[in-house]
Amino acid sequence: AQKVTQAQTEISVVEKEDVTLDCVYETRDTTYYLFWYKQPPSGELVFLIRRNSFDEQNEISGRYSWNFQKSTSSFNFTITASQVVDSAVYFCALSARGDMRFGAGTRLTVKP
Amino acid sequence: DTGVSQDPRHKITKRGQNVTFRCDPISEHNRLYWYRQTLGQGPEFLTYFQNEAQLEKSRLLSDRFSAERPKGSFSTLEIQRTEQGDSAMYLCASSSRTSGGNSYEQYFGPGTRLTVT
């Protein structure tokens, strides 16, 4: 069975604060892919990143960084120096075959 | 390339009526997926196609739901005898898959919001 848990339902920060969104996953597959998506108030899901299970290198893209640790089955997402435009619901997802399992999402509110 | 498109964007129907949604994927993508999202939840997988073949269906997809992708391009999702519990956002996504079997990221359309009254 595959499962993605995002324990943080809502997070509120003040602009310029750093924030980390947690993601824990469960799968019996040895080959799998992890994703983060952003869903802004407009509603359309926006792809942010994909990692495969054999690549545990952390990745940084501008203000975004991702920490993948197989030992703890976690794939956490950090936004540095948050901005109001970062306000959205963020989903972590897992795919081992064709389908994709999403977590329940974390609603991030960045206040000016 | 304009991304994944879905039609209609909104649909209001009365309970018991049939509805059909259409999804046009990104042109070079051979995989197409349908999801359902309710308020405050993440998208739930319904089914997916590789070219015209429907490879997997979730148990969420009851007998009242049917999806097709007849020519391996656009897809339709039909709900027969709609119920109030079918009210949700129906999302379509597409991706490419290499012959090596890697799973690539899915790109989502804007969704069709269904309201059953």
Coordinates of N, CA and C in Angstrom, one line a residue:
Chain A
A1 N 0.8 -1.2 0.0 CA 0.0 0.0 0.0 C 0.9 1.2 0.0
Q2 N 0.4 2.3 -0.7 CA 1.1 3.5 -0.7 C 0.4 4.6 0.1
K3 N 1.1 5.4 0.8 CA 0.4 6.4 1.6 C 1.4 7.6 1.7
V4 N 0.8 8.8 1.7 CA 1.5 10.0 1.9 C 0.9 10.8 3.0
T5 N 1.7 11.2 4.0 CA 1.1 11.9 5.2 C 1.8 13.3 5.3
Q6 N 0.9 14.3 5.3 CA 1.3 15.7 5.5 C 0.7 16.1 6.8
A7 N 1.4 16.0 7.9 CA 0.8 16.2 9.2 C 0.4 17.6 9.5
Q8 N 1.0 18.6 8.8 CA 0.7 20.0 9.0 C -0.5 20.4 8.1
T9 N -1.6 20.7 8.7 CA -2.7 21.0 8.0 C -2.6 22.5 7.5
E10 N -2.2 23.4 8.4 CA -2.1 24.8 8.0 C -0.9 25.4 8.7
I11 N -0.2 26.2 8.0 CA 1.0 27.0 8.6 C 0.8 28.4 8.2
S12 N 1.1 29.3 9.2 CA 1.0 30.7 8.9 C 2.3 31.3 9.3
V13 N 2.9 32.1 8.4 CA 4.2 32.8 8.7 C 4.1 34.2 8.3
V14 N 5.1 35.0 8.7 CA 5.2 36.4 8.3 C 6.3 36.4 7.2
E15 N 6.0 37.3 6.2 CA 6.9 37.4 5.1 C 8.4 37.4 5.6
K16 N 9.2 36.8 4.8 CA 10.7 36.7 5.0 C 11.1 35.6 6.0
E17 N 10.1 35.0 6.6 CA 10.4 33.8 7.5 C 10.7 32.6 6.6
D18 N 11.5 31.7 7.1 CA 11.7 30.4 6.4 C 10.6 29.5 7.0
V19 N 10.2 28.5 6.1 CA 9.2 27.6 6.5 C 9.5 26.2 5.9
T20 N 9.2 25.2 6.6 CA 9.4 23.8 6.2 C 8.1 23.1 6.2
L21 N 7.8 22.4 5.1 CA 6.6 21.6 5.0 C 7.0 20.2 5.0
D22 N 6.4 19.4 5.9 CA 6.8 18.0 6.1 C 6.0 17.0 5.2
C23 N 6.7 16.0 4.8 CA 6.0 14.9 4.0 C 6.7 13.6 4.4
V24 N 5.8 12.6 4.8 CA 6.3 11.3 5.1 C 5.5 10.3 4.3
Y25 N 6.2 9.3 3.7 CA 5.5 8.4 2.8 C 5.7 7.0 3.2
E26 N 4.9 6.1 2.7 CA 5.0 4.7 2.9 C 4.8 4.0 1.5
T27 N 5.7 3.1 1.2 CA 5.5 2.2 0.1 C 6.4 1.0 0.2
R28 N 6.0 -0.1 -0.4 CA 6.7 -1.3 -0.4 C 7.6 -1.4 -1.7
D29 N 7.4 -0.5 -2.6 CA 8.1 -0.6 -3.8 C 9.6 0.0 -3.6
T30 N 10.5 -0.6 -4.3 CA 11.9 -0.1 -4.2 C 12.2 1.0 -5.2
T31 N 11.4 1.1 -6.2 CA 11.5 2.2 -7.2 C 10.3 3.0 -7.1
Y32 N 10.4 4.2 -6.8 CA 9.3 5.1 -6.7 C 9.7 6.6 -7.0
Y33 N 8.8 7.4 -7.1 CA 9.0 8.8 -7.4 C 8.2 9.7 -6.4
L34 N 8.9 10.8 -6.0 CA 8.2 11.7 -5.1 C 8.1 13.0 -5.7
F35 N 7.0 13.7 -5.4 CA 6.7 15.0 -6.1 C 6.2 16.0 -5.1
W36 N 6.4 17.3 -5.4 CA 5.7 18.4 -4.7 C 5.0 19.2 -5.8
Y37 N 3.7 19.5 -5.4 CA 2.9 20.4 -6.3 C 2.4 21.5 -5.4
K38 N 2.2 22.7 -6.1 CA 1.6 23.8 -5.5 C 0.2 24.1 -6.1
Q39 N -0.8 24.4 -5.2 CA -2.1 24.7 -5.7 C -2.5 26.1 -5.2
P40 N -2.2 27.1 -6.0 CA -2.6 28.5 -5.5 C -4.1 28.7 -5.5
P41 N -4.5 29.9 -5.0 CA -6.0 30.1 -4.9 C -6.7 30.0 -6.3
S42 N -6.0 30.2 -7.4 CA -6.6 30.0 -8.7 C -7.0 28.6 -8.9
G43 N -6.4 27.6 -8.2 CA -6.9 26.2 -8.3 C -6.0 25.2 -9.1
E44 N -5.2 25.7 -10.0 CA -4.5 24.8 -10.9 C -3.3 24.2 -10.2
L45 N -3.1 23.0 -10.2 CA -1.9 22.3 -9.6 C -0.7 22.6 -10.5
V46 N 0.4 23.1 -9.8 CA 1.6 23.4 -10.5 C 2.7 22.5 -10.0
F47 N 3.4 21.8 -10.9 CA 4.5 20.9 -10.6 C 5.7 21.7 -10.1
L48 N 6.3 21.2 -9.0 CA 7.5 21.9 -8.5 C 8.7 21.0 -8.6
I49 N 8.6 19.8 -8.3 CA 9.8 18.9 -8.3 C 9.5 17.4 -8.3
R50 N 10.4 16.6 -8.9 CA 10.3 15.2 -8.9 C 11.6 14.6 -8.5
R51 N 11.6 13.6 -7.6 CA 12.8 12.9 -7.2 C 12.5 11.4 -7.3
N52 N 13.5 10.7 -7.8 CA 13.4 9.2 -7.8 C 14.0 8.6 -6.5
S53 N 13.7 7.4 -6.2 CA 14.1 6.8 -5.0 C 15.5 6.5 -4.9
F54 N 16.2 6.6 -6.0 CA 17.7 6.3 -6.0 C 18.5 7.5 -5.9
D55 N 17.9 8.6 -5.8 CA 18.6 9.9 -5.8 C 18.3 10.7 -4.6
E56 N 19.2 10.6 -3.5 CA 18.9 11.2 -2.3 C 19.6 12.6 -2.2
Q57 N 20.1 13.1 -3.2 CA 20.7 14.4 -3.2 C 19.7 15.4 -2.9
N58 N 20.0 16.3 -2.0 CA 19.1 17.5 -1.8 C 19.2 18.4 -3.0
E59 N 18.1 19.1 -3.2 CA 18.0 20.0 -4.4 C 17.6 21.4 -3.9
I60 N 18.2 22.4 -4.6 CA 17.9 23.8 -4.3 C 17.5 24.4 -5.6
S61 N 16.4 25.2 -5.6 CA 16.0 25.9 -6.8 C 15.5 27.3 -6.3
G62 N 16.4 28.3 -6.4 CA 16.1 29.6 -5.9 C 15.8 29.6 -4.4
R63 N 14.6 30.0 -4.0 CA 14.3 30.0 -2.6 C 13.7 28.7 -2.1
Y64 N 13.6 27.7 -3.0 CA 13.0 26.4 -2.6 C 14.1 25.4 -2.5
S65 N 14.0 24.5 -1.5 CA 14.9 23.4 -1.3 C 14.2 22.2 -0.8
W66 N 14.7 21.0 -1.2 CA 14.0 19.8 -0.8 C 15.0 18.8 -0.2
N67 N 14.6 18.2 0.9 CA 15.4 17.3 1.7 C 14.8 15.9 1.6
F68 N 15.4 15.0 0.9 CA 14.9 13.6 0.7 C 15.7 12.7 1.6
Q69 N 15.1 12.0 2.5 CA 15.8 11.0 3.4 C 15.1 9.7 3.4
K70 N 15.6 8.7 2.7 CA 15.0 7.4 2.7 C 15.0 6.7 4.0
S71 N 15.9 7.0 4.9 CA 16.0 6.3 6.2 C 14.8 6.7 7.0
T72 N 14.2 7.9 6.8 CA 13.1 8.3 7.6 C 11.8 8.4 6.7
S73 N 11.9 8.0 5.4 CA 10.8 8.1 4.5 C 10.2 9.4 4.5
S74 N 11.1 10.4 4.4 CA 10.6 11.8 4.4 C 11.1 12.6 3.1
F75 N 10.3 13.5 2.7 CA 10.7 14.4 1.6 C 10.2 15.8 1.9
N76 N 10.9 16.5 2.7 CA 10.5 17.8 3.2 C 10.9 18.9 2.3
F77 N 10.1 20.0 2.3 CA 10.2 21.1 1.4 C 10.4 22.4 2.2
T78 N 11.4 23.1 1.9 CA 11.7 24.4 2.7 C 11.6 25.6 1.7
I79 N 10.9 26.6 2.1 CA 10.9 27.9 1.4 C 11.7 28.9 2.3
T80 N 12.7 29.4 1.7 CA 13.5 30.4 2.4 C 13.0 31.8 2.1
A81 N 13.0 32.7 3.1 CA 12.6 34.1 2.9 C 11.2 34.1 2.2
S82 N 10.2 33.6 2.8 CA 8.9 33.4 2.2 C 8.3 34.8 1.7
Q83 N 7.5 34.7 0.7 CA 6.8 35.8 0.2 C 5.3 35.6 0.2
V84 N 4.6 36.7 0.1 CA 3.1 36.6 0.1 C 2.6 35.7 -1.1
V85 N 3.3 35.7 -2.2 CA 2.9 34.9 -3.4 C 3.1 33.4 -3.2
D86 N 3.8 33.1 -2.1 CA 4.0 31.6 -1.8 C 2.7 31.1 -1.1
S87 N 1.8 31.9 -0.8 CA 0.6 31.4 -0.1 C -0.2 30.5 -1.1
A88 N -0.4 29.3 -0.6 CA -1.0 28.3 -1.5 C -1.2 27.0 -0.6
V89 N -1.8 26.0 -1.2 CA -1.8 24.7 -0.6 C -0.7 23.9 -1.4
Y90 N 0.1 23.2 -0.6 CA 1.2 22.4 -1.1 C 0.9 20.9 -0.9
F91 N 1.1 20.2 -2.0 CA 0.8 18.7 -1.9 C 2.1 18.0 -2.2
C92 N 2.3 16.9 -1.4 CA 3.4 16.0 -1.6 C 2.7 14.7 -2.2
A93 N 3.4 14.1 -3.1 CA 2.8 12.9 -3.8 C 3.8 11.8 -4.1
L94 N 3.3 10.6 -4.2 CA 4.1 9.4 -4.4 C 3.6 8.6 -5.6
S95 N 4.5 8.2 -6.5 CA 4.1 7.4 -7.6 C 5.1 6.2 -7.7
A96 N 4.6 5.0 -7.8 CA 5.4 3.8 -8.0 C 5.1 3.1 -9.3
R97 N 3.9 3.2 -9.7 CA 3.5 2.6 -11.0 C 2.9 3.7 -11.8
G98 N 1.7 3.6 -12.2 CA 1.1 4.6 -13.0 C 0.4 5.7 -12.2
D99 N -0.3 5.3 -11.1 CA -1.1 6.2 -10.4 C -0.2 7.1 -9.5
M100 N -0.8 8.1 -9.0 CA -0.1 9.0 -8.0 C -0.9 9.2 -6.8
R101 N -0.3 9.0 -5.6 CA -1.0 9.2 -4.4 C -0.6 10.5 -3.7
F102 N -1.6 11.3 -3.4 CA -1.3 12.6 -2.8 C -1.6 12.6 -1.3
G103 N -0.8 13.5 -0.6 CA -1.2 13.8 0.7 C -2.4 14.7 0.8
A104 N -2.8 15.0 2.0 CA -4.0 15.9 2.2 C -3.6 17.4 2.0
G105 N -2.4 17.7 1.9 CA -2.0 19.1 1.6 C -1.7 19.9 2.9
T106 N -0.8 20.9 2.7 CA -0.6 21.8 3.8 C -0.9 23.2 3.2
R107 N -1.8 23.9 3.9 CA -2.1 25.3 3.5 C -1.2 26.3 4.1
L108 N -0.4 26.9 3.3 CA 0.6 27.9 3.8 C 0.0 29.3 3.5
T109 N 0.0 30.1 4.6 CA -0.4 31.5 4.5 C 0.8 32.3 4.9
V110 N 1.2 33.2 4.0 CA 2.3 34.1 4.2 C 1.8 35.5 4.4
K111 N 1.9 36.1 5.6 CA 1.3 37.4 5.8 C 2.4 38.5 5.6
P112 N 2.0 39.6 5.1 CA 2.9 40.7 4.8 C 3.4 41.4 6.1
Chain B
D1 N 2.3 25.0 -27.5 CA 1.6 24.1 -26.6 C 1.0 24.8 -25.5
T2 N -0.4 24.6 -25.3 CA -1.1 25.3 -24.3 C -1.3 24.6 -23.1
G3 N -0.7 23.4 -22.9 CA -0.9 22.7 -21.7 C -2.2 21.8 -21.8
V4 N -2.5 21.2 -20.6 CA -3.7 20.4 -20.5 C -5.0 21.2 -20.5
S5 N -6.0 20.9 -21.3 CA -7.2 21.7 -21.2 C -8.4 20.8 -20.9
Q6 N -9.4 21.3 -20.2 CA -10.5 20.6 -19.8 C -11.8 21.4 -20.1
D7 N -12.8 20.6 -20.5 CA -14.1 21.3 -20.8 C -15.3 20.4 -20.4
P8 N -16.3 21.0 -19.8 CA -16.4 22.4 -19.4 C -15.6 22.7 -18.1
R9 N -15.5 24.0 -17.7 CA -14.8 24.3 -16.5 C -15.8 24.2 -15.3
H10 N -17.0 24.4 -15.6 CA -18.0 24.3 -14.5 C -19.2 23.6 -15.1
K11 N -19.8 22.7 -14.2 CA -21.0 22.0 -14.7 C -22.0 21.9 -13.5
I12 N -23.2 22.4 -13.6 CA -24.2 22.2 -12.6 C -25.3 21.3 -13.2
T13 N -25.6 20.2 -12.5 CA -26.6 19.3 -13.0 C -27.5 18.8 -11.9
K14 N -28.6 18.3 -12.3 CA -29.6 17.8 -11.3 C -29.3 16.3 -11.0
R15 N -29.5 15.9 -9.8 CA -29.3 14.5 -9.4 C -30.0 13.6 -10.4
G16 N -29.3 12.5 -10.8 CA -29.9 11.6 -11.7 C -29.5 11.8 -13.2
Q17 N -29.0 13.0 -13.5 CA -28.6 13.2 -14.9 C -27.3 12.7 -15.2
N18 N -27.0 12.5 -16.4 CA -25.6 12.1 -16.9 C -24.8 13.3 -17.3
V19 N -23.5 13.2 -17.0 CA -22.6 14.3 -17.4 C -21.4 13.7 -18.1
T20 N -20.8 14.5 -19.0 CA -19.5 14.0 -19.6 C -18.6 15.2 -19.6
F21 N -17.3 14.9 -19.3 CA -16.3 15.9 -19.3 C -15.2 15.4 -20.3
R22 N -14.5 16.5 -20.8 CA -13.5 16.2 -21.8 C -12.2 16.7 -21.3
C23 N -11.1 16.0 -21.7 CA -9.7 16.4 -21.4 C -8.9 16.3 -22.6
D24 N -8.1 17.3 -23.0 CA -7.2 17.3 -24.0 C -5.8 17.4 -23.4
P25 N -5.0 16.4 -23.5 CA -3.6 16.4 -22.9 C -2.6 17.2 -23.7
I26 N -1.5 17.3 -23.1 CA -0.3 17.9 -23.9 C 0.0 17.0 -25.0
S27 N 0.2 17.5 -26.2 CA 0.1 16.7 -27.4 C 1.1 15.5 -27.5
E28 N 2.3 15.6 -26.9 CA 3.2 14.6 -27.0 C 3.2 13.6 -25.9
H29 N 2.3 13.8 -24.9 CA 2.1 12.9 -23.8 C 1.3 11.7 -24.1
N30 N 1.8 10.5 -23.7 CA 1.1 9.3 -24.0 C 0.3 8.8 -22.8
R31 N 0.5 9.4 -21.7 CA -0.3 9.0 -20.5 C -1.3 10.1 -20.1
L32 N -2.5 9.6 -19.7 CA -3.5 10.6 -19.3 C -4.2 10.0 -18.1
Y33 N -4.4 10.9 -17.1 CA -4.9 10.5 -15.8 C -6.2 11.3 -15.4
W34 N -7.1 10.7 -14.7 CA -8.2 11.4 -14.1 C -8.1 11.3 -12.6
Y35 N -8.4 12.5 -11.9 CA -8.5 12.5 -10.5 C -9.7 13.3 -10.1
R36 N -10.1 13.1 -8.8 CA -11.2 13.8 -8.2 C -10.7 14.5 -7.0
Q37 N -11.0 15.8 -6.8 CA -10.6 16.5 -5.6 C -11.8 17.1 -4.9
T38 N -12.0 16.9 -3.6 CA -13.0 17.5 -2.9 C -12.4 18.5 -2.0
L39 N -13.2 19.4 -1.4 CA -12.7 20.6 -0.7 C -11.8 20.1 0.5
G40 N -10.6 20.7 0.6 CA -9.8 20.4 1.7 C -9.0 19.1 1.6
Q41 N -9.1 18.4 0.5 CA -8.4 17.1 0.3 C -7.5 17.2 -0.9
G42 N -6.5 16.3 -0.9 CA -5.7 16.1 -2.1 C -6.4 15.4 -3.2
P43 N -5.9 15.5 -4.4 CA -6.5 14.8 -5.5 C -6.5 13.3 -5.2
E44 N -7.6 12.6 -5.6 CA -7.7 11.1 -5.5 C -7.7 10.5 -6.9
F45 N -6.8 9.6 -7.1 CA -6.7 8.9 -8.4 C -7.9 8.1 -8.7
L46 N -8.3 8.3 -10.0 CA -9.5 7.5 -10.5 C -9.1 6.5 -11.5
T47 N -8.3 6.9 -12.6 CA -8.0 6.0 -13.6 C -6.9 6.6 -14.5
Y48 N -6.2 5.8 -15.2 CA -5.2 6.3 -16.2 C -5.1 5.5 -17.4
F49 N -4.7 6.1 -18.5 CA -4.5 5.5 -19.8 C -3.1 5.7 -20.3
Q50 N -2.6 4.6 -21.0 CA -1.4 4.8 -21.7 C -1.8 4.6 -23.2
N51 N -1.7 5.6 -23.9 CA -2.3 5.7 -25.3 C -3.8 5.4 -25.1
E52 N -4.3 4.5 -25.8 CA -5.8 4.3 -25.7 C -6.1 3.2 -24.7
A53 N -5.2 2.6 -24.1 CA -5.4 1.5 -23.2 C -5.6 2.0 -21.7
Q54 N -6.7 1.6 -21.1 CA -7.0 2.0 -19.7 C -6.3 1.0 -18.8
L55 N -5.2 1.4 -18.2 CA -4.3 0.5 -17.5 C -4.7 0.2 -16.0
E56 N -5.3 1.2 -15.4 CA -5.7 1.0 -14.0 C -6.9 1.8 -13.6
K57 N -7.8 1.2 -12.8 CA -8.9 1.9 -12.3 C -9.0 1.8 -10.8
S58 N -9.2 2.9 -10.1 CA -9.4 2.9 -8.7 C -10.7 2.3 -8.3
R59 N -10.7 1.8 -7.1 CA -12.0 1.3 -6.5 C -13.0 2.4 -6.3
L60 N -12.5 3.7 -6.3 CA -13.4 4.8 -6.2 C -14.2 5.0 -7.5
L61 N -13.8 4.4 -8.6 CA -14.5 4.5 -9.8 C -15.6 3.5 -9.9
S62 N -16.8 3.9 -9.4 CA -17.9 3.0 -9.4 C -18.4 2.7 -10.8
D63 N -19.4 1.8 -10.9 CA -20.0 1.4 -12.2 C -20.6 2.6 -12.9
R64 N -20.9 3.6 -12.2 CA -21.6 4.8 -12.8 C -20.6 5.6 -13.6
F65 N -19.3 5.4 -13.4 CA -18.2 6.2 -14.0 C -17.6 5.4 -15.1
S66 N -17.4 6.0 -16.2 CA -16.7 5.4 -17.3 C -15.8 6.4 -18.0
A67 N -14.6 6.0 -18.4 CA -13.6 6.8 -19.1 C -13.2 6.1 -20.3
E68 N -12.9 7.0 -21.3 CA -12.5 6.5 -22.6 C -11.4 7.4 -23.2
R69 N -10.6 6.8 -24.0 CA -9.6 7.6 -24.7 C -9.4 6.9 -26.1
P70 N -10.4 7.0 -26.9 CA -10.5 6.1 -28.1 C -9.4 6.2 -29.1
K71 N -8.8 7.3 -29.3 CA -7.7 7.4 -30.3 C -6.4 7.7 -29.6
G72 N -6.3 7.6 -28.3 CA -5.0 7.9 -27.7 C -4.7 9.3 -27.6
S73 N -5.7 10.2 -27.8 CA -5.5 11.6 -27.7 C -6.3 12.2 -26.6
F74 N -7.5 12.8 -26.9 CA -8.3 13.3 -25.8 C -9.0 12.2 -25.1
S75 N -9.6 12.5 -23.9 CA -10.3 11.5 -23.1 C -11.6 12.1 -22.6
T76 N -12.6 11.3 -22.4 CA -13.8 11.7 -21.8 C -14.1 10.9 -20.5
L77 N -14.7 11.5 -19.6 CA -15.1 10.9 -18.3 C -16.6 11.1 -18.2
E78 N -17.4 10.0 -18.1 CA -18.8 10.2 -18.0 C -19.3 9.7 -16.7
I79 N -20.2 10.4 -16.1 CA -20.8 9.9 -14.8 C -22.3 9.8 -15.1
Q80 N -22.8 8.6 -14.9 CA -24.2 8.3 -15.1 C -25.0 8.4 -13.8
R81 N -26.2 8.9 -13.9 CA -27.1 8.9 -12.7 C -26.4 9.6 -11.6
T82 N -26.0 10.9 -11.8 CA -25.2 11.6 -10.8 C -25.9 11.7 -9.5
E83 N -25.1 11.7 -8.4 CA -25.5 11.8 -7.0 C -24.8 13.0 -6.4
Q84 N -25.4 13.5 -5.3 CA -24.8 14.7 -4.7 C -23.4 14.4 -4.3
G85 N -23.1 13.2 -3.9 CA -21.7 12.9 -3.5 C -20.7 13.0 -4.6
D86 N -21.2 13.1 -5.9 CA -20.3 13.2 -7.0 C -19.8 14.7 -7.1
S87 N -20.3 15.6 -6.4 CA -19.9 17.0 -6.5 C -18.5 17.1 -6.1
A88 N -17.6 17.6 -7.0 CA -16.2 17.7 -6.7 C -15.5 18.4 -7.9
M89 N -14.2 18.6 -7.8 CA -13.4 19.0 -8.9 C -12.8 17.8 -9.6
Y90 N -13.0 17.7 -10.9 CA -12.5 16.5 -11.6 C -11.3 17.0 -12.4
L91 N -10.1 16.5 -12.1 CA -8.9 16.9 -12.7 C -8.3 15.9 -13.7
C92 N -7.8 16.4 -14.7 CA -7.1 15.6 -15.7 C -5.6 16.0 -15.7
A93 N -4.8 15.0 -15.9 CA -3.3 15.3 -16.0 C -2.7 14.4 -17.1
S94 N -1.6 14.8 -17.6 CA -0.9 14.0 -18.6 C 0.6 14.0 -18.4
S95 N 1.2 12.9 -18.9 CA 2.6 12.8 -18.7 C 3.2 12.0 -19.8
S96 N 4.5 12.0 -19.9 CA 5.1 11.1 -20.9 C 5.8 10.0 -20.2
R97 N 6.1 8.9 -20.8 CA 6.7 7.8 -20.2 C 7.7 7.2 -21.2
T98 N 9.0 7.1 -20.8 CA 9.9 6.5 -21.7 C 9.8 5.0 -21.8
S99 N 10.4 4.4 -22.8 CA 10.4 3.0 -23.0 C 11.1 2.3 -21.8
G100 N 12.0 3.1 -21.2 CA 12.7 2.6 -20.0 C 11.9 2.4 -18.8
G101 N 10.7 3.0 -18.8 CA 9.8 2.8 -17.7 C 9.8 3.9 -16.6
N102 N 10.5 4.9 -16.8 CA 10.5 6.0 -15.8 C 9.2 6.7 -15.8
S103 N 8.8 7.1 -14.6 CA 7.6 7.8 -14.4 C 7.9 9.3 -14.3
Y104 N 7.3 10.0 -15.2 CA 7.5 11.4 -15.3 C 6.4 12.2 -14.6
E105 N 6.7 13.5 -14.4 CA 5.8 14.3 -13.7 C 4.5 14.5 -14.5
Q106 N 3.4 14.7 -13.8 CA 2.1 14.9 -14.4 C 1.8 16.4 -14.4
Y107 N 1.3 16.8 -15.5 CA 0.9 18.2 -15.7 C -0.6 18.2 -15.7
F108 N -1.1 19.1 -14.8 CA -2.6 19.1 -14.6 C -3.3 20.2 -15.4
G109 N -4.5 19.9 -15.7 CA -5.4 20.9 -16.3 C -6.1 21.7 -15.2
P110 N -7.0 22.6 -15.6 CA -7.6 23.5 -14.6 C -8.8 22.9 -13.9
G111 N -9.2 21.7 -14.4 CA -10.3 21.0 -13.7 C -11.7 21.4 -14.2
T112 N -12.6 20.5 -14.0 CA -14.0 20.7 -14.2 C -14.7 20.6 -12.8
R113 N -15.3 21.7 -12.4 CA -16.0 21.7 -11.1 C -17.5 21.2 -11.4
L114 N -17.8 20.1 -10.8 CA -19.2 19.5 -10.9 C -20.0 19.8 -9.6
T115 N -21.2 20.4 -9.8 CA -22.1 20.6 -8.7 C -23.4 19.8 -9.0
V116 N -23.7 18.9 -8.2 CA -25.0 18.1 -8.4 C -26.0 18.6 -7.4
T117 N -27.1 19.1 -7.9 CA -28.1 19.7 -7.0 C -29.3 18.7 -6.7

